């Protein structure tokens, strides 16, 4: 998996303002994270890609209404896959590890199914639109046919049930 740059402005990607903020915050809270609402037009702390992309600092995820849902989930999942001692040290960039990145991508798709109004199918389409690239050509193909190592990584760490 690799990332290119974000799509052109105006791409039809589901944003946090399109779903119930409380549902997203509750999902992250179940994993020991806090979703912090940033006011419209304000800088997003800890954003790796820049606004409107989500930011992370320790156990906090920062986002605005115009932050893509896939971005919020991706950054949250970076924190979820880390052991607590590493999570506490995170500011903006969570990992240099390919296995952790793959696990993050897999987990964000799984967690999207738990968000009303989102779902895994929509999230995978948004990931493709944003610029995630996989050798099989799409997020869905990777998830269904080439992500066994990511699934196993998450299962071994108790983040997914076998």
JSON list of C-alpha atoms in Angstrom, two decimals:
[
{"chain": "A", "resi": 1, "resn": "UNK", "atom": "CA", "xyz": [0.00, 0.00, 0.00]},
{"chain": "A", "resi": 2, "resn": "UNK", "atom": "CA", "xyz": [1.18, 3.49, -0.70]},
{"chain": "A", "resi": 3, "resn": "UNK", "atom": "CA", "xyz": [-0.26, 6.97, -0.51]},
{"chain": "A", "resi": 4, "resn": "UNK", "atom": "CA", "xyz": [-0.20, 9.65, -3.11]},
{"chain": "A", "resi": 5, "resn": "UNK", "atom": "CA", "xyz": [-1.31, 13.21, -2.55]},
{"chain": "A", "resi": 6, "resn": "UNK", "atom": "CA", "xyz": [-4.92, 14.05, -1.63]},
{"chain": "A", "resi": 7, "resn": "UNK", "atom": "CA", "xyz": [-7.45, 14.54, -4.44]},
{"chain": "A", "resi": 8, "resn": "UNK", "atom": "CA", "xyz": [-8.38, 17.86, -5.94]},
{"chain": "A", "resi": 9, "resn": "UNK", "atom": "CA", "xyz": [-10.59, 20.08, -3.75]},
{"chain": "A", "resi": 10, "resn": "UNK", "atom": "CA", "xyz": [-14.28, 19.30, -4.08]},
{"chain": "A", "resi": 11, "resn": "UNK", "atom": "CA", "xyz": [-13.91, 15.53, -4.48]},
{"chain": "A", "resi": 12, "resn": "UNK", "atom": "CA", "xyz": [-17.09, 13.85, -3.21]},
{"chain": "A", "resi": 13, "resn": "UNK", "atom": "CA", "xyz": [-15.70, 12.29, -0.04]},
{"chain": "A", "resi": 14, "resn": "UNK", "atom": "CA", "xyz": [-17.77, 11.73, 3.11]},
{"chain": "A", "resi": 15, "resn": "UNK", "atom": "CA", "xyz": [-16.80, 14.20, 5.85]},
{"chain": "A", "resi": 16, "resn": "UNK", "atom": "CA", "xyz": [-17.42, 14.25, 9.59]},
{"chain": "A", "resi": 17, "resn": "UNK", "atom": "CA", "xyz": [-20.03, 16.97, 9.12]},
{"chain": "A", "resi": 18, "resn": "UNK", "atom": "CA", "xyz": [-22.04, 14.43, 7.09]},
{"chain": "A", "resi": 19, "resn": "UNK", "atom": "CA", "xyz": [-22.36, 11.95, 9.96]},
{"chain": "A", "resi": 20, "resn": "UNK", "atom": "CA", "xyz": [-23.20, 12.03, 13.66]},
{"chain": "A", "resi": 21, "resn": "UNK", "atom": "CA", "xyz": [-20.12, 13.41, 15.46]},
{"chain": "A", "resi": 22, "resn": "UNK", "atom": "CA", "xyz": [-21.24, 11.69, 18.67]},
{"chain": "A", "resi": 23, "resn": "UNK", "atom": "CA", "xyz": [-21.17, 8.26, 16.98]},
{"chain": "A", "resi": 24, "resn": "UNK", "atom": "CA", "xyz": [-17.62, 8.84, 15.76]},
{"chain": "A", "resi": 25, "resn": "UNK", "atom": "CA", "xyz": [-16.52, 10.07, 19.19]},
{"chain": "A", "resi": 26, "resn": "UNK", "atom": "CA", "xyz": [-18.12, 7.03, 20.87]},
{"chain": "A", "resi": 27, "resn": "UNK", "atom": "CA", "xyz": [-16.36, 4.65, 18.47]},
{"chain": "A", "resi": 28, "resn": "UNK", "atom": "CA", "xyz": [-12.98, 6.19, 19.24]},
{"chain": "A", "resi": 29, "resn": "UNK", "atom": "CA", "xyz": [-13.72, 6.25, 22.98]},
{"chain": "A", "resi": 30, "resn": "UNK", "atom": "CA", "xyz": [-14.21, 2.47, 22.91]},
{"chain": "A", "resi": 31, "resn": "UNK", "atom": "CA", "xyz": [-10.55, 2.31, 21.91]},
{"chain": "A", "resi": 32, "resn": "UNK", "atom": "CA", "xyz": [-9.29, 4.74, 24.53]},
{"chain": "A", "resi": 33, "resn": "UNK", "atom": "CA", "xyz": [-9.15, 7.75, 22.21]},
{"chain": "A", "resi": 34, "resn": "UNK", "atom": "CA", "xyz": [-10.68, 11.22, 22.33]},
{"chain": "A", "resi": 35, "resn": "UNK", "atom": "CA", "xyz": [-12.14, 12.87, 19.24]},
{"chain": "A", "resi": 36, "resn": "UNK", "atom": "CA", "xyz": [-11.60, 16.61, 19.54]},
{"chain": "A", "resi": 37, "resn": "UNK", "atom": "CA", "xyz": [-13.72, 18.95, 17.43]},
{"chain": "A", "resi": 38, "resn": "UNK", "atom": "CA", "xyz": [-11.77, 21.79, 15.85]},
{"chain": "A", "resi": 39, "resn": "UNK", "atom": "CA", "xyz": [-13.77, 24.87, 14.85]},
{"chain": "A", "resi": 40, "resn": "UNK", "atom": "CA", "xyz": [-14.34, 25.47, 11.14]},
{"chain": "A", "resi": 41, "resn": "UNK", "atom": "CA", "xyz": [-11.43, 27.30, 9.57]},
{"chain": "A", "resi": 42, "resn": "UNK", "atom": "CA", "xyz": [-9.09, 26.71, 12.51]},
{"chain": "A", "resi": 43, "resn": "UNK", "atom": "CA", "xyz": [-5.79, 24.81, 12.20]},
{"chain": "A", "resi": 44, "resn": "UNK", "atom": "CA", "xyz": [-5.97, 21.09, 12.98]},
{"chain": "A", "resi": 45, "resn": "UNK", "atom": "CA", "xyz": [-3.30, 20.12, 15.54]},
{"chain": "A", "resi": 46, "resn": "UNK", "atom": "CA", "xyz": [-1.14, 17.14, 14.59]},
{"chain": "A", "resi": 47, "resn": "UNK", "atom": "CA", "xyz": [-2.29, 16.92, 10.96]},
{"chain": "A", "resi": 48, "resn": "UNK", "atom": "CA", "xyz": [0.30, 15.08, 8.85]},
{"chain": "A", "resi": 49, "resn": "UNK", "atom": "CA", "xyz": [-1.26, 15.95, 5.47]},
{"chain": "A", "resi": 50, "resn": "UNK", "atom": "CA", "xyz": [-2.50, 19.41, 6.44]},
{"chain": "A", "resi": 51, "resn": "UNK", "atom": "CA", "xyz": [-6.05, 20.64, 6.66]},
{"chain": "A", "resi": 52, "resn": "UNK", "atom": "CA", "xyz": [-8.70, 19.37, 6.46]},
{"chain": "A", "resi": 53, "resn": "UNK", "atom": "CA", "xyz": [-7.02, 16.03, 7.27]},
{"chain": "A", "resi": 54, "resn": "UNK", "atom": "CA", "xyz": [-7.25, 14.70, 10.84]},
{"chain": "A", "resi": 55, "resn": "UNK", "atom": "CA", "xyz": [-4.44, 15.15, 13.31]},
{"chain": "A", "resi": 56, "resn": "UNK", "atom": "CA", "xyz": [-3.13, 13.02, 16.17]},
{"chain": "A", "resi": 57, "resn": "UNK", "atom": "CA", "xyz": [-1.31, 13.77, 19.38]},
{"chain": "A", "resi": 58, "resn": "UNK", "atom": "CA", "xyz": [-1.01, 10.94, 21.93]},
{"chain": "A", "resi": 59, "resn": "UNK", "atom": "CA", "xyz": [-4.56, 9.63, 22.53]},
{"chain": "A", "resi": 60, "resn": "UNK", "atom": "CA", "xyz": [-6.25, 12.61, 20.89]},
{"chain": "A", "resi": 61, "resn": "UNK", "atom": "CA", "xyz": [-7.62, 12.77, 17.36]},
{"chain": "A", "resi": 62, "resn": "UNK", "atom": "CA", "xyz": [-8.36, 16.26, 16.03]},
{"chain": "A", "resi": 63, "resn": "UNK", "atom": "CA", "xyz": [-10.82, 16.95, 13.23]},
{"chain": "A", "resi": 64, "resn": "UNK", "atom": "CA", "xyz": [-13.21, 19.51, 11.80]},
{"chain": "A", "resi": 65, "resn": "UNK", "atom": "CA", "xyz": [-16.58, 19.09, 10.11]},
{"chain": "A", "resi": 66, "resn": "UNK", "atom": "CA", "xyz": [-14.79, 19.13, 6.73]},
{"chain": "A", "resi": 67, "resn": "UNK", "atom": "CA", "xyz": [-12.34, 16.39, 7.75]},
{"chain": "A", "resi": 68, "resn": "UNK", "atom": "CA", "xyz": [-12.88, 13.25, 5.67]},
{"chain": "A", "resi": 69, "resn": "UNK", "atom": "CA", "xyz": [-14.21, 10.32, 7.69]},
{"chain": "A", "resi": 70, "resn": "UNK", "atom": "CA", "xyz": [-11.51, 8.07, 6.21]},
{"chain": "A", "resi": 71, "resn": "UNK", "atom": "CA", "xyz": [-8.85, 10.48, 7.48]},
{"chain": "A", "resi": 72, "resn": "UNK", "atom": "CA", "xyz": [-10.25, 10.53, 11.01]},
{"chain": "A", "resi": 73, "resn": "UNK", "atom": "CA", "xyz": [-10.46, 6.73, 11.06]},
{"chain": "A", "resi": 74, "resn": "UNK", "atom": "CA", "xyz": [-7.01, 6.28, 9.55]},
{"chain": "A", "resi": 75, "resn": "UNK", "atom": "CA", "xyz": [-5.31, 8.51, 12.08]},
{"chain": "A", "resi": 76, "resn": "UNK", "atom": "CA", "xyz": [-7.31, 6.97, 14.94]},
{"chain": "A", "resi": 77, "resn": "UNK", "atom": "CA", "xyz": [-6.33, 3.49, 13.81]},
{"chain": "A", "resi": 78, "resn": "UNK", "atom": "CA", "xyz": [-2.67, 4.51, 13.78]},
{"chain": "A", "resi": 79, "resn": "UNK", "atom": "CA", "xyz": [-3.09, 5.16, 17.50]},
{"chain": "A", "resi": 80, "resn": "UNK", "atom": "CA", "xyz": [-5.16, 2.01, 18.14]},
{"chain": "A", "resi": 81, "resn": "UNK", "atom": "CA", "xyz": [-2.49, -0.30, 16.71]},
{"chain": "A", "resi": 82, "resn": "UNK", "atom": "CA", "xyz": [0.23, 1.17, 18.91]},
{"chain": "A", "resi": 83, "resn": "UNK", "atom": "CA", "xyz": [1.04, -0.07, 22.39]},
{"chain": "A", "resi": 84, "resn": "UNK", "atom": "CA", "xyz": [0.19, 2.56, 25.06]},
{"chain": "A", "resi": 85, "resn": "UNK", "atom": "CA", "xyz": [3.81, 3.55, 25.69]},
{"chain": "A", "resi": 86, "resn": "UNK", "atom": "CA", "xyz": [4.32, 4.38, 21.98]},
{"chain": "A", "resi": 87, "resn": "UNK", "atom": "CA", "xyz": [0.90, 6.03, 21.63]},
{"chain": "A", "resi": 88, "resn": "UNK", "atom": "CA", "xyz": [1.80, 8.53, 24.37]},
{"chain": "A", "resi": 89, "resn": "UNK", "atom": "CA", "xyz": [4.78, 9.70, 22.30]},
{"chain": "A", "resi": 90, "resn": "UNK", "atom": "CA", "xyz": [2.91, 10.28, 19.03]},
{"chain": "A", "resi": 91, "resn": "UNK", "atom": "CA", "xyz": [2.68, 13.74, 17.55]},
{"chain": "A", "resi": 92, "resn": "UNK", "atom": "CA", "xyz": [1.53, 14.05, 13.92]},
{"chain": "A", "resi": 93, "resn": "UNK", "atom": "CA", "xyz": [3.32, 10.97, 12.47]},
{"chain": "A", "resi": 94, "resn": "UNK", "atom": "CA", "xyz": [2.54, 7.64, 14.06]},
{"chain": "A", "resi": 95, "resn": "UNK", "atom": "CA", "xyz": [4.69, 5.06, 12.32]},
{"chain": "A", "resi": 96, "resn": "UNK", "atom": "CA", "xyz": [7.42, 4.17, 9.89]},
{"chain": "A", "resi": 97, "resn": "UNK", "atom": "CA", "xyz": [6.40, 0.50, 9.92]},
{"chain": "A", "resi": 98, "resn": "UNK", "atom": "CA", "xyz": [4.82, -1.09, 6.83]},
{"chain": "A", "resi": 99, "resn": "UNK", "atom": "CA", "xyz": [3.05, -3.78, 8.92]},
{"chain": "A", "resi": 100, "resn": "UNK", "atom": "CA", "xyz": [1.55, -1.08, 11.19]},
{"chain": "A", "resi": 101, "resn": "UNK", "atom": "CA", "xyz": [0.47, 0.98, 8.17]},
{"chain": "A", "resi": 102, "resn": "UNK", "atom": "CA", "xyz": [-1.21, -2.03, 6.58]},
{"chain": "A", "resi": 103, "resn": "UNK", "atom": "CA", "xyz": [-2.89, -2.93, 9.88]},
{"chain": "A", "resi": 104, "resn": "UNK", "atom": "CA", "xyz": [-4.08, 0.66, 10.18]},
{"chain": "A", "resi": 105, "resn": "UNK", "atom": "CA", "xyz": [-5.66, 0.57, 6.72]},
{"chain": "A", "resi": 106, "resn": "UNK", "atom": "CA", "xyz": [-7.34, -2.75, 7.42]},
{"chain": "A", "resi": 107, "resn": "UNK", "atom": "CA", "xyz": [-8.68, -1.66, 10.80]},
{"chain": "A", "resi": 108, "resn": "UNK", "atom": "CA", "xyz": [-10.09, 1.62, 9.48]},
{"chain": "A", "resi": 109, "resn": "UNK", "atom": "CA", "xyz": [-12.17, -0.38, 6.98]},
{"chain": "A", "resi": 110, "resn": "UNK", "atom": "CA", "xyz": [-13.41, -2.70, 9.73]},
{"chain": "A", "resi": 111, "resn": "UNK", "atom": "CA", "xyz": [-14.29, 0.19, 12.06]},
{"chain": "A", "resi": 112, "resn": "UNK", "atom": "CA", "xyz": [-16.14, 2.05, 9.27]},
{"chain": "A", "resi": 113, "resn": "UNK", "atom": "CA", "xyz": [-18.74, -0.72, 9.38]},
{"chain": "A", "resi": 114, "resn": "UNK", "atom": "CA", "xyz": [-19.50, 0.37, 12.96]},
{"chain": "A", "resi": 115, "resn": "UNK", "atom": "CA", "xyz": [-20.25, 3.96, 12.00]},
{"chain": "A", "resi": 116, "resn": "UNK", "atom": "CA", "xyz": [-23.87, 4.64, 10.98]},
{"chain": "A", "resi": 117, "resn": "UNK", "atom": "CA", "xyz": [-24.02, 6.32, 7.60]},
{"chain": "A", "resi": 118, "resn": "UNK", "atom": "CA", "xyz": [-20.51, 5.21, 6.63]},
{"chain": "A", "resi": 119, "resn": "UNK", "atom": "CA", "xyz": [-19.85, 1.47, 6.23]},
{"chain": "A", "resi": 120, "resn": "UNK", "atom": "CA", "xyz": [-16.84, -0.32, 4.82]},
{"chain": "A", "resi": 121, "resn": "UNK", "atom": "CA", "xyz": [-17.91, -0.09, 1.18]},
{"chain": "A", "resi": 122, "resn": "UNK", "atom": "CA", "xyz": [-18.24, 3.70, 1.25]},
{"chain": "A", "resi": 123, "resn": "UNK", "atom": "CA", "xyz": [-14.99, 4.08, 3.16]},
{"chain": "A", "resi": 124, "resn": "UNK", "atom": "CA", "xyz": [-13.07, 1.98, 0.64]},
{"chain": "A", "resi": 125, "resn": "UNK", "atom": "CA", "xyz": [-14.46, 4.10, -2.22]},
{"chain": "A", "resi": 126, "resn": "UNK", "atom": "CA", "xyz": [-13.38, 7.26, -0.40]},
{"chain": "A", "resi": 127, "resn": "UNK", "atom": "CA", "xyz": [-9.93, 5.80, 0.22]},
{"chain": "A", "resi": 128, "resn": "UNK", "atom": "CA", "xyz": [-9.56, 5.18, -3.52]},
{"chain": "A", "resi": 129, "resn": "UNK", "atom": "CA", "xyz": [-10.81, 8.69, -4.34]},
{"chain": "A", "resi": 130, "resn": "UNK", "atom": "CA", "xyz": [-8.33, 10.23, -1.87]},
{"chain": "A", "resi": 131, "resn": "UNK", "atom": "CA", "xyz": [-5.39, 8.44, -3.43]},
{"chain": "A", "resi": 132, "resn": "UNK", "atom": "CA", "xyz": [-4.61, 5.29, -1.49]},
{"chain": "A", "resi": 133, "resn": "UNK", "atom": "CA", "xyz": [-3.02, 2.90, -3.99]},
{"chain": "A", "resi": 134, "resn": "UNK", "atom": "CA", "xyz": [-2.64, -0.86, -3.86]},
{"chain": "A", "resi": 135, "resn": "UNK", "atom": "CA", "xyz": [-0.97, -3.28, -6.24]},
{"chain": "A", "resi": 136, "resn": "UNK", "atom": "CA", "xyz": [-4.32, -4.95, -6.99]},
{"chain": "A", "resi": 137, "resn": "UNK", "atom": "CA", "xyz": [-5.72, -1.61, -8.13]},
{"chain": "A", "resi": 138, "resn": "UNK", "atom": "CA", "xyz": [-8.26, -0.77, -5.41]},
{"chain": "A", "resi": 139, "resn": "UNK", "atom": "CA", "xyz": [-8.76, -0.70, -1.69]},
{"chain": "A", "resi": 140, "resn": "UNK", "atom": "CA", "xyz": [-11.52, -3.31, -1.94]},
{"chain": "A", "resi": 141, "resn": "UNK", "atom": "CA", "xyz": [-9.34, -5.73, -3.93]},
{"chain": "A", "resi": 142, "resn": "UNK", "atom": "CA", "xyz": [-6.54, -5.33, -1.37]},
{"chain": "A", "resi": 143, "resn": "UNK", "atom": "CA", "xyz": [-8.91, -5.78, 1.58]},
{"chain": "A", "resi": 144, "resn": "UNK", "atom": "CA", "xyz": [-10.59, -8.87, 0.11]},
{"chain": "A", "resi": 145, "resn": "UNK", "atom": "CA", "xyz": [-7.62, -10.56, -1.60]},
{"chain": "A", "resi": 146, "resn": "UNK", "atom": "CA", "xyz": [-4.29, -9.30, -0.32]},
{"chain": "A", "resi": 147, "resn": "UNK", "atom": "CA", "xyz": [-4.58, -8.18, 3.30]},
{"chain": "A", "resi": 148, "resn": "UNK", "atom": "CA", "xyz": [-4.23, -11.45, 5.16]},
{"chain": "A", "resi": 149, "resn": "UNK", "atom": "CA", "xyz": [-0.98, -10.30, 6.77]},
{"chain": "A", "resi": 150, "resn": "UNK", "atom": "CA", "xyz": [-2.65, -7.14, 8.10]},
{"chain": "A", "resi": 151, "resn": "UNK", "atom": "CA", "xyz": [-5.57, -9.15, 9.42]},
{"chain": "A", "resi": 152, "resn": "UNK", "atom": "CA", "xyz": [-3.21, -11.63, 11.09]},
{"chain": "A", "resi": 153, "resn": "UNK", "atom": "CA", "xyz": [-1.15, -8.78, 12.61]},
{"chain": "A", "resi": 154, "resn": "UNK", "atom": "CA", "xyz": [-4.31, -7.29, 14.16]},
{"chain": "A", "resi": 155, "resn": "UNK", "atom": "CA", "xyz": [-5.58, -10.67, 15.35]},
{"chain": "A", "resi": 156, "resn": "UNK", "atom": "CA", "xyz": [-2.25, -11.54, 17.03]},
{"chain": "A", "resi": 157, "resn": "UNK", "atom": "CA", "xyz": [-2.46, -8.29, 19.00]},
{"chain": "A", "resi": 158, "resn": "UNK", "atom": "CA", "xyz": [-6.07, -8.81, 20.07]},
{"chain": "A", "resi": 159, "resn": "UNK", "atom": "CA", "xyz": [-7.41, -5.99, 17.90]},
{"chain": "A", "resi": 160, "resn": "UNK", "atom": "CA", "xyz": [-9.53, -8.32, 15.75]},
{"chain": "A", "resi": 161, "resn": "UNK", "atom": "CA", "xyz": [-11.27, -11.57, 16.52]},
{"chain": "A", "resi": 162, "resn": "UNK", "atom": "CA", "xyz": [-10.08, -14.56, 14.51]}
]
